[in-house]
Backbone as CSV, one residue per row, in Angstrom:
resi,resn,N_x,N_y,N_z,CA_x,CA_y,CA_z,C_x,C_y,C_z
1,UNK,1.265,-1.206,-0.336,-0.284,0.431,0.108,1.142,1.317,0.070
2,UNK,0.511,1.847,-0.638,1.066,3.194,-0.692,1.109,4.449,0.322
3,UNK,1.996,4.423,1.158,1.518,5.664,1.667,0.735,7.839,0.777
4,UNK,1.368,7.696,-0.241,1.628,9.017,-0.786,-0.886,8.786,-1.280
5,UNK,-0.928,7.465,-1.791,-1.906,8.045,-2.535,-2.728,7.219,-1.338
6,UNK,-3.130,7.147,-0.847,-3.615,7.469,0.949,-3.850,7.981,1.215
7,UNK,-2.881,8.957,1.607,-3.047,10.501,1.602,-3.427,11.735,0.747
8,UNK,-3.470,10.912,0.040,-4.299,11.821,-1.602,-5.949,11.481,-1.312
9,UNK,-6.188,10.035,-1.269,-7.466,9.804,-0.968,-7.893,10.472,0.037
10,UNK,-7.386,10.674,0.767,-8.064,11.151,2.278,-7.817,12.337,2.109
11,UNK,-7.596,13.362,1.853,-6.850,14.924,0.971,-8.498,14.740,0.180
12,UNK,-8.514,13.963,-0.589,-9.929,14.235,-1.830,-11.438,13.668,-0.691
13,UNK,-10.702,12.970,0.083,-12.579,12.261,1.067,-12.692,13.501,0.926
14,UNK,-11.895,14.658,2.667,-11.909,15.204,2.584,-12.567,17.123,2.026
15,UNK,-12.239,17.578,0.869,-11.964,17.748,0.306,-13.632,17.491,-0.172
16,UNK,-14.226,17.484,-0.568,-15.402,16.177,-0.757,-16.467,16.536,0.259
17,UNK,-16.071,15.915,1.477,-17.323,15.988,2.580,-17.580,18.058,2.445
18,UNK,-16.024,18.679,2.671,-15.917,20.217,3.083,-16.950,21.218,1.839
19,UNK,-16.800,20.486,0.764,-17.584,21.743,-0.806,-18.803,21.044,-0.918
20,UNK,-19.040,19.619,-0.599,-20.988,18.807,-0.258,-21.751,20.386,1.527
21,UNK,-20.671,20.958,2.195,-21.550,21.783,3.450,-21.090,22.990,2.641
22,UNK,-19.820,23.518,1.653,-19.654,24.697,1.522,-21.226,24.843,0.398
23,UNK,-21.513,23.800,-0.706,-22.676,24.125,-0.867,-23.518,24.324,-0.329
24,UNK,-24.008,23.774,0.257,-25.499,23.476,0.663,-25.628,24.875,1.715
25,UNK,-24.383,25.639,2.799,-24.318,26.032,4.011,-25.032,28.037,3.014
26,UNK,-24.723,28.449,1.716,-25.213,29.466,1.352,-26.419,29.598,1.054
27,UNK,-27.293,27.797,0.495,-28.859,27.824,-0.076,-29.420,27.990,1.221
28,UNK,-29.413,28.152,2.600,-29.770,27.886,4.060,-30.073,29.758,3.853
29,UNK,-28.608,30.516,3.721,-28.780,31.845,3.839,-29.259,32.705,3.189
30,UNK,-30.008,31.103,1.857,-31.158,32.179,1.499,-32.572,32.110,1.710
31,UNK,-32.363,30.824,1.788,-34.119,30.632,2.320,-34.105,31.603,3.986
32,UNK,-33.086,31.777,4.618,-33.607,32.391,5.584,-33.593,34.128,5.316
33,UNK,-32.834,34.558,4.694,-33.293,35.500,3.889,-33.851,36.379,3.147
34,UNK,-35.055,35.368,2.767,-36.259,35.365,2.090,-37.727,34.785,2.898
35,UNK,-36.853,34.572,3.570,-37.963,33.865,4.874,-38.312,35.531,5.953
36,UNK,-39.953,34.967,6.306,-40.510,36.266,6.620,-41.367,35.883,8.132
37,UNK,-41.140,34.176,8.423,-40.845,33.955,9.580,-40.293,33.717,10.969
38,UNK,-40.048,34.635,11.715,-39.136,33.987,12.419,-38.912,32.927,13.317
39,UNK,-40.040,31.848,12.907,-39.243,30.439,13.802,-38.058,30.014,12.770
40,UNK,-38.698,30.313,11.113,-38.158,29.776,10.250,-36.362,29.986,10.595
41,UNK,-37.100,31.651,10.599,-35.163,32.008,10.053,-34.712,31.600,12.237
42,UNK,-34.604,31.331,12.849,-34.359,30.535,13.850,-33.855,29.613,13.854
43,UNK,-34.937,28.816,12.656,-34.337,27.257,13.195,-33.951,26.910,12.100
44,UNK,-33.321,28.544,10.458,-32.128,27.921,9.394,-31.123,28.645,9.802
45,UNK,-30.918,29.275,11.563,-29.812,29.877,11.523,-28.902,28.200,12.795
46,UNK,-30.686,27.929,13.376,-29.840,26.311,13.660,-28.917,25.518,13.012
47,UNK,-29.663,25.115,12.173,-29.288,24.644,10.355,-28.037,24.945,10.238
48,UNK,-27.421,25.781,9.923,-26.512,27.051,9.199,-25.248,26.270,10.209
49,UNK,-25.906,26.863,11.982,-24.836,26.793,12.529,-24.410,24.882,13.003
50,UNK,-24.975,24.692,13.105,-24.569,22.649,12.754,-23.723,22.356,11.874
51,UNK,-24.623,23.071,10.518,-23.077,22.445,9.376,-22.332,23.565,8.642
52,UNK,-21.873,24.722,9.422,-20.579,24.898,9.519,-19.488,24.631,10.836
53,UNK,-20.483,24.421,12.085,-19.506,23.094,12.693,-19.269,22.108,11.809
54,UNK,-19.229,21.461,11.311,-19.654,19.913,11.288,-18.578,20.188,10.097
55,UNK,-18.818,20.934,9.383,-18.279,21.267,8.125,-16.445,21.772,8.588
56,UNK,-16.342,22.217,9.195,-14.744,23.010,9.531,-14.182,22.023,9.605
57,UNK,-14.497,20.983,10.299,-13.521,20.300,10.449,-12.184,19.470,9.064
58,UNK,-13.385,19.358,8.392,-13.083,18.457,6.884,-12.153,19.021,6.302
59,UNK,-13.107,21.119,6.213,-11.485,21.715,5.585,-10.150,22.127,6.021
60,UNK,-10.340,21.799,7.609,-9.027,21.157,8.167,-7.880,20.298,8.321
61,UNK,-8.559,19.011,7.828,-8.223,17.840,7.445,-8.062,17.611,5.933
62,UNK,-9.255,18.590,4.514,-8.464,18.521,4.001,-6.622,19.827,3.286
63,UNK,-7.135,20.711,4.515,-6.051,21.690,4.288,-4.146,20.478,4.865
64,UNK,-4.435,19.496,5.967,-3.555,19.372,6.917,-2.819,17.775,6.337
65,UNK,-4.544,17.139,5.113,-3.098,16.795,4.182,-2.947,16.678,3.225
66,UNK,-3.611,17.832,2.033,-2.478,18.615,1.462,-1.484,18.827,1.488
67,UNK,-0.880,19.319,2.594,0.292,19.440,3.135,1.009,18.524,3.392
68,UNK,0.577,17.979,3.388,1.359,16.326,3.637,1.570,16.269,2.068
69,UNK,1.028,15.955,1.519,0.840,15.665,-0.332,2.071,16.889,-0.144
70,UNK,2.398,17.699,-0.488,3.018,18.895,-0.860,4.778,18.188,0.235
71,UNK,4.384,17.907,1.108,5.833,17.691,2.124,6.752,16.087,0.597
72,UNK,5.477,15.104,0.893,6.565,13.733,0.512,6.444,13.356,-0.757
73,UNK,6.445,15.186,-2.481,6.798,15.949,-3.439,8.597,15.857,-2.293
74,UNK,7.962,17.121,-1.920,9.986,17.488,-2.010,9.485,18.521,-2.080
75,UNK,10.317,19.801,-1.952,10.835,21.125,-2.526,10.377,21.658,-3.984
76,UNK,12.031,20.624,-4.980,12.378,21.089,-5.669,10.911,20.655,-6.760
77,UNK,10.032,19.939,-6.464,8.697,19.359,-7.017,8.232,21.138,-6.340
78,UNK,7.555,20.962,-5.700,7.005,22.001,-5.582,7.320,23.985,-5.996
79,UNK,8.525,23.453,-5.952,8.996,25.389,-6.149,8.460,25.322,-8.359
80,UNK,8.576,23.731,-8.776,8.585,23.983,-10.412,7.249,23.856,-10.269
81,UNK,6.342,23.128,-9.938,4.725,23.555,-9.540,3.873,24.627,-9.644
82,UNK,4.193,25.419,-10.643,3.520,26.463,-10.795,1.172,26.583,-10.302
83,UNK,0.811,25.485,-10.768,0.278,24.997,-11.093,-1.203,25.148,-9.448
84,UNK,0.364,24.735,-9.533,0.001,24.452,-7.234,-0.410,26.327,-7.022
85,UNK,0.656,26.352,-7.285,0.636,27.780,-6.143,-0.390,28.160,-6.327
86,UNK,-0.525,28.138,-7.827,-2.143,28.921,-8.181,-3.201,28.639,-7.904
87,UNK,-3.584,27.125,-7.581,-4.404,26.368,-7.119,-4.897,26.312,-5.255
88,UNK,-3.083,27.036,-4.305,-3.016,27.031,-2.990,-3.931,28.734,-3.335
89,UNK,-3.869,29.516,-4.104,-3.923,30.495,-4.039,-5.565,30.460,-3.924
90,UNK,-6.067,30.184,-4.700,-7.664,30.029,-4.878,-8.084,29.162,-3.612
91,UNK,-7.536,27.985,-2.954,-7.576,27.237,-1.996,-7.840,28.699,-0.855
92,UNK,-6.709,28.792,-0.816,-6.730,30.904,0.587,-7.464,31.045,0.550
93,UNK,-8.341,31.538,-0.650,-9.306,32.097,-1.267,-10.635,31.848,0.010
94,UNK,-10.681,30.430,-0.536,-12.347,29.714,-0.929,-11.741,29.764,1.326
95,UNK,-10.980,29.025,1.526,-10.828,29.520,3.026,-11.710,31.399,3.611
96,UNK,-11.266,32.100,3.079,-10.754,33.377,3.690,-12.538,33.002,3.781
97,UNK,-13.583,33.157,2.697,-14.990,32.389,2.510,-15.511,32.144,3.333
98,UNK,-15.197,30.076,3.755,-15.309,29.636,5.195,-15.009,30.395,6.257
99,UNK,-14.013,31.332,6.225,-14.225,32.553,7.592,-15.952,33.216,7.756
100,UNK,-15.779,33.495,6.510,-16.877,34.530,5.556,-18.022,34.024,6.682
101,UNK,-18.141,33.005,5.232,-19.261,32.479,6.642,-20.246,32.141,8.086
102,UNK,-18.380,32.103,8.952,-18.812,32.372,10.611,-19.673,33.635,10.769
103,UNK,-18.784,34.738,9.762,-19.582,36.581,10.150,-20.967,36.066,9.686
104,UNK,-21.342,35.525,8.872,-22.432,35.552,8.230,-23.316,34.559,9.457
105,UNK,-23.286,33.570,9.816,-23.816,32.793,10.376,-24.299,34.157,12.034
106,UNK,-23.722,34.633,12.479,-23.245,35.255,12.736,-24.934,36.325,13.557
107,UNK,-24.506,37.410,12.186,-25.447,38.218,11.465,-27.177,37.673,11.338
108,UNK,-26.711,36.492,11.369,-28.043,35.954,11.169,-28.195,35.204,12.084
109,UNK,-28.695,34.742,14.041,-28.295,34.431,14.944,-28.887,35.705,14.837
110,UNK,-28.326,36.912,14.721,-28.046,38.108,15.941,-29.639,38.803,15.539
111,UNK,-30.152,38.272,14.048,-31.245,39.463,13.272,-30.582,40.390,12.895
112,UNK,-29.345,40.086,12.021,-29.108,41.098,11.577,-28.901,41.428,9.814
113,UNK,-29.177,40.324,9.449,-29.082,40.130,8.466,-29.152,41.309,6.950
114,UNK,-28.292,42.193,6.458,-28.491,42.875,6.076,-29.207,42.804,4.413
115,UNK,-28.373,41.129,4.207,-28.193,40.792,2.348,-29.215,39.987,1.740
116,UNK,-29.534,40.454,0.685,-30.731,39.912,-0.536,-30.651,38.359,-0.669
117,UNK,-31.741,37.872,-0.487,-31.655,36.222,-1.591,-30.855,36.689,-1.971
118,UNK,-31.352,37.261,-2.546,-29.526,36.738,-4.329,-28.763,36.967,-3.847
119,UNK,-28.126,37.661,-3.119,-26.369,37.656,-3.254,-26.280,36.434,-3.202
120,UNK,-26.854,35.751,-1.408,-26.834,34.524,-0.989,-26.765,34.001,-2.793
121,UNK,-27.660,33.626,-3.406,-27.884,33.118,-4.558,-26.882,32.859,-5.289
122,UNK,-26.044,34.307,-5.345,-24.734,34.494,-5.765,-23.749,34.091,-5.390
123,UNK,-23.080,34.726,-3.638,-22.705,33.971,-2.658,-22.152,32.009,-2.922
124,UNK,-23.231,31.731,-3.377,-23.708,30.617,-3.098,-22.892,30.036,-4.335
125,UNK,-22.772,30.484,-5.211,-22.219,29.907,-7.099,-20.240,29.932,-7.296
126,UNK,-19.413,31.369,-5.457,-18.356,31.116,-5.712,-17.831,30.087,-5.427
127,UNK,-18.277,28.424,-4.503,-17.435,28.376,-4.250,-17.107,27.328,-5.272
128,UNK,-18.454,26.724,-6.674,-18.360,26.271,-7.176,-17.592,26.746,-8.223
129,UNK,-17.258,27.416,-8.404,-16.164,28.080,-10.304,-14.750,28.144,-9.472
130,UNK,-14.417,27.883,-8.174,-13.228,27.478,-7.647,-12.910,25.788,-7.776
131,UNK,-13.354,25.295,-7.770,-13.521,23.979,-7.204,-13.128,23.146,-8.947
132,UNK,-14.722,24.069,-9.652,-13.756,23.962,-10.986,-12.098,23.971,-11.700
133,UNK,-11.764,25.366,-11.056,-10.892,25.109,-11.540,-10.116,24.587,-10.826
134,UNK,-9.860,24.684,-9.420,-9.042,24.024,-8.238,-8.110,22.236,-8.733
135,UNK,-9.374,21.972,-9.513,-9.200,20.283,-10.554,-8.930,20.269,-11.527
136,UNK,-10.040,21.162,-12.183,-8.553,21.078,-13.620,-7.498,21.796,-13.521
137,UNK,-6.737,22.473,-12.467,-5.237,22.483,-12.272,-4.839,21.289,-11.820
138,UNK,-4.932,20.899,-10.447,-5.024,19.721,-10.055,-4.599,18.531,-11.264
139,UNK,-5.993,18.047,-12.288,-5.694,17.807,-13.102,-4.312,17.597,-13.671
140,UNK,-4.653,18.523,-14.768,-4.110,18.583,-15.742,-3.088,19.581,-15.702
141,UNK,-2.459,20.470,-13.695,-1.727,20.622,-14.116,-0.813,22.149,-15.183
142,UNK,-1.325,23.017,-15.442,-0.100,23.480,-16.633,1.004,24.051,-15.926
143,UNK,1.410,25.273,-16.177,2.966,25.853,-16.017,3.365,25.097,-14.881
144,UNK,3.732,23.678,-15.490,4.819,22.413,-14.690,6.052,22.519,-15.602
145,UNK,7.348,22.632,-14.223,8.359,22.840,-14.450,9.323,23.294,-16.143
């Protein structure tokens, strides 16, 4: 059994689990922003909190296994892998996005949302675009050595 392939599989598994939540969380925000019922908004805030706290460990494990993969490849490989540098920048932006979801959650919990459902519908599409770019970079590996 190859440790590298095991680590890579775990990286992908936790990335998929993280993205599943990152795709659904803004949908909860959409429903919350468009709801006129205080009871529904309260329930959606609970759902959003549980989901965000559930997926955060997946985000952390994705990062840990990604760093392990880079370490296993070595610094010479890392320096030549410009595609990976671009991927890492996109992933960093996704971690900022994830962190911003905590800010949005707090606003919803305090019933202090200032954004429309349309805003959250657009916000919901951001990780999809990043996922496409990240997967394309990881598979095609343009700008390599």
